[in-house]
């Protein structure tokens, strides 16, 4: 969920664990009503919503799981300068703090210095220019495009640019711009067989292919 609106987290929700605004929640929906699983990171703590799995998000626009690894990926829309991609490895106990509004991307927000202790930094970011709003995507796990295997795709709503992010040497993430389109990228999708789709705000749906 987003932080509740307004510029600069004016309602102070991003770091407030008493609200689910600005968080990623995890609930069990198998019973008659949704409940917080007993192994959620903040269950049993006074003054903390037990549904919270991660926090410090401004406006998470699309999240997904890598079907091969179980890793969680989140595209988080920035305030006015930086867009970011967050990743939480499978097996994580949860509780990650992605920093908003202490940080925007890897940068202190509206301050020269800030306390980054305990924050989980994004694995990728980009600055506003013709870009303005990140749209999170999917890790490609299909069979039709072997060259795309394992790449996480994401895009920008304003510029139509699409990037790929993949694990590189020494646990570093390598990023490359793969397509500069005319689309207003509002979402990505995934077929049953793992092919990655891109949704244009005008209603068109495209399938990503390698060339």
XYZ file of C-alpha atoms in Angstrom:
211
model
C 0.000 0.000 0.000
C 1.077 3.616 -0.566
C 1.890 6.063 2.221
C -1.538 7.730 2.146
C -0.900 10.554 -0.291
C 0.441 14.059 -0.103
C 3.979 15.129 -0.889
C 6.856 14.039 1.299
C 4.854 11.588 3.437
C 3.027 14.458 5.134
C 1.064 12.023 7.303
C 4.233 10.308 8.611
C 3.091 6.826 7.627
C 6.234 5.490 5.946
C 7.997 4.657 9.208
C 4.877 4.194 11.336
C 4.270 0.536 12.159
C 0.874 1.295 13.687
C -0.627 1.665 10.194
C -0.527 -0.562 7.140
C -0.061 2.478 4.872
C 3.395 2.486 3.302
C 3.790 -1.255 3.842
C 3.644 -4.643 2.183
C 1.253 -6.846 4.137
C 1.126 -10.643 4.359
C -2.124 -12.328 5.367
C -3.536 -15.839 5.455
C -6.790 -15.998 3.467
C -7.467 -19.727 3.791
C -10.039 -19.369 6.579
C -13.271 -17.420 6.879
C -11.387 -14.169 7.410
C -7.914 -12.848 6.688
C -5.476 -13.173 9.588
C -1.803 -12.380 10.104
C 0.346 -15.534 9.933
C 2.085 -16.385 13.191
C 5.539 -16.098 11.559
C 5.063 -12.532 10.316
C 7.973 -10.414 11.596
C 6.021 -8.136 13.952
C 3.420 -10.506 15.380
C 3.060 -10.051 19.138
C 4.744 -6.657 19.298
C 2.775 -3.911 21.013
C 1.755 -0.992 18.838
C 2.620 -2.743 15.574
C 0.208 -4.030 12.962
C 0.800 -7.810 12.735
C -0.052 -7.926 9.018
C 3.066 -5.950 8.085
C 5.748 -7.870 6.215
C 7.901 -4.933 5.041
C 7.638 -1.151 5.330
C 9.191 2.152 4.302
C 7.473 2.156 0.894
C 6.137 5.289 -0.765
C 3.954 4.061 -3.623
C 4.727 0.449 -4.580
C 3.479 0.082 -8.139
C 3.447 -3.624 -8.950
C 5.247 -6.397 -7.123
C 5.877 -9.969 -8.179
C 7.597 -13.203 -7.260
C 10.302 -14.952 -9.273
C 8.777 -18.381 -9.859
C 12.177 -20.063 -10.012
C 13.682 -18.620 -6.824
C 10.759 -17.226 -4.829
C 12.445 -13.807 -4.594
C 10.102 -10.840 -4.173
C 10.495 -7.767 -6.422
C 8.885 -4.350 -5.852
C 8.822 -1.235 -8.017
C 8.436 1.774 -5.682
C 7.492 5.138 -7.180
C 9.598 8.005 -5.856
C 8.595 11.483 -4.730
C 10.209 13.835 -7.203
C 13.691 12.673 -8.139
C 14.408 8.938 -7.785
C 12.582 5.735 -8.742
C 13.628 2.426 -7.200
C 13.485 -1.357 -7.452
C 13.542 -3.385 -4.234
C 14.236 -7.093 -3.869
C 13.642 -9.392 -0.911
C 15.267 -12.823 -1.244
C 13.187 -15.956 -0.737
C 13.516 -17.251 2.783
C 13.757 -13.774 4.250
C 12.082 -13.512 7.662
C 10.556 -10.194 6.586
C 10.714 -6.901 8.432
C 12.720 -5.048 5.780
C 12.619 -1.251 5.995
C 12.945 0.204 2.493
C 13.633 3.668 3.807
C 10.876 6.057 2.799
C 10.789 8.939 3.733
C 14.291 8.768 5.233
C 15.592 7.979 1.782
C 14.345 8.217 -1.793
C 16.202 5.541 -3.712
C 19.675 5.412 -2.196
C 19.624 9.156 -1.417
C 18.670 11.014 1.745
C 15.280 12.588 1.162
C 15.111 16.369 1.549
C 18.284 16.363 3.663
C 22.050 16.373 3.230
C 22.537 13.538 5.718
C 20.319 10.874 7.254
C 20.520 7.826 9.492
C 20.544 4.758 7.221
C 20.934 2.226 10.029
C 18.696 -0.774 9.469
C 17.544 0.284 6.004
C 17.397 -2.087 3.028
C 18.617 -0.213 -0.035
C 17.169 -0.769 -3.507
C 19.003 -2.963 -5.995
C 18.392 -0.423 -8.774
C 17.318 3.190 -9.132
C 17.034 5.853 -11.798
C 16.712 9.631 -11.729
C 13.861 11.670 -13.112
C 14.362 13.241 -16.511
C 11.863 12.231 -19.133
C 11.139 9.449 -16.617
C 8.765 9.970 -13.705
C 7.109 6.781 -12.413
C 8.459 3.248 -12.197
C 6.311 0.242 -13.082
C 7.545 -2.988 -11.519
C 7.575 -6.128 -13.633
C 8.579 -9.784 -13.647
C 11.584 -12.055 -13.878
C 11.454 -13.890 -17.184
C 11.073 -17.655 -16.709
C 9.572 -18.613 -20.059
C 10.905 -21.000 -22.694
C 10.423 -19.078 -25.947
C 13.172 -16.497 -25.326
C 16.243 -18.236 -23.825
C 18.299 -15.031 -23.999
C 15.922 -13.379 -21.520
C 16.108 -16.127 -18.896
C 16.491 -14.754 -15.368
C 16.201 -11.083 -16.314
C 13.908 -8.864 -14.246
C 12.012 -6.446 -16.483
C 10.627 -3.095 -15.363
C 9.690 0.155 -17.066
C 8.765 3.805 -16.711
C 5.252 5.113 -17.272
C 6.283 8.530 -18.640
C 9.191 7.688 -20.932
C 8.190 4.207 -22.119
C 11.677 2.914 -21.418
C 12.139 -0.717 -20.339
C 15.162 -1.970 -18.414
C 16.503 -5.396 -17.593
C 18.189 -6.255 -14.309
C 20.196 -9.422 -13.715
C 22.655 -10.808 -11.203
C 26.255 -10.137 -12.184
C 29.650 -11.006 -10.794
C 30.508 -10.529 -7.108
C 26.816 -10.356 -6.111
C 26.403 -7.101 -8.030
C 23.315 -6.281 -10.097
C 23.786 -5.359 -13.740
C 21.263 -3.102 -15.425
C 20.694 -2.214 -19.074
C 18.109 -0.281 -21.043
C 16.504 -2.748 -23.440
C 13.761 -0.772 -25.171
C 12.761 2.856 -25.666
C 9.079 2.661 -26.563
C 6.215 5.107 -27.060
C 4.068 3.277 -24.520
C 2.742 4.575 -21.229
C 3.753 1.477 -19.276
C 1.055 0.961 -16.663
C 1.698 -2.688 -15.833
C 3.468 -5.904 -16.719
C 1.963 -9.352 -16.809
C 2.970 -12.975 -17.118
C 1.480 -15.857 -19.062
C 1.006 -19.334 -17.618
C 4.197 -20.389 -19.387
C 6.299 -17.521 -18.042
C 6.295 -15.149 -21.011
C 6.395 -11.490 -19.924
C 3.745 -9.057 -21.137
C 3.696 -5.259 -21.047
C 0.495 -3.227 -20.749
C 0.144 0.193 -22.382
C -2.224 2.617 -20.640
C -4.139 2.925 -23.941
C -5.186 -0.721 -23.572
C -2.682 -2.487 -25.808
C -0.863 -5.571 -24.514
C 2.567 -6.545 -25.860
C 4.746 -9.624 -25.391
C 8.461 -9.032 -24.819
C 10.787 -10.851 -27.205
C 14.531 -10.804 -27.802
C 16.123 -9.751 -31.095
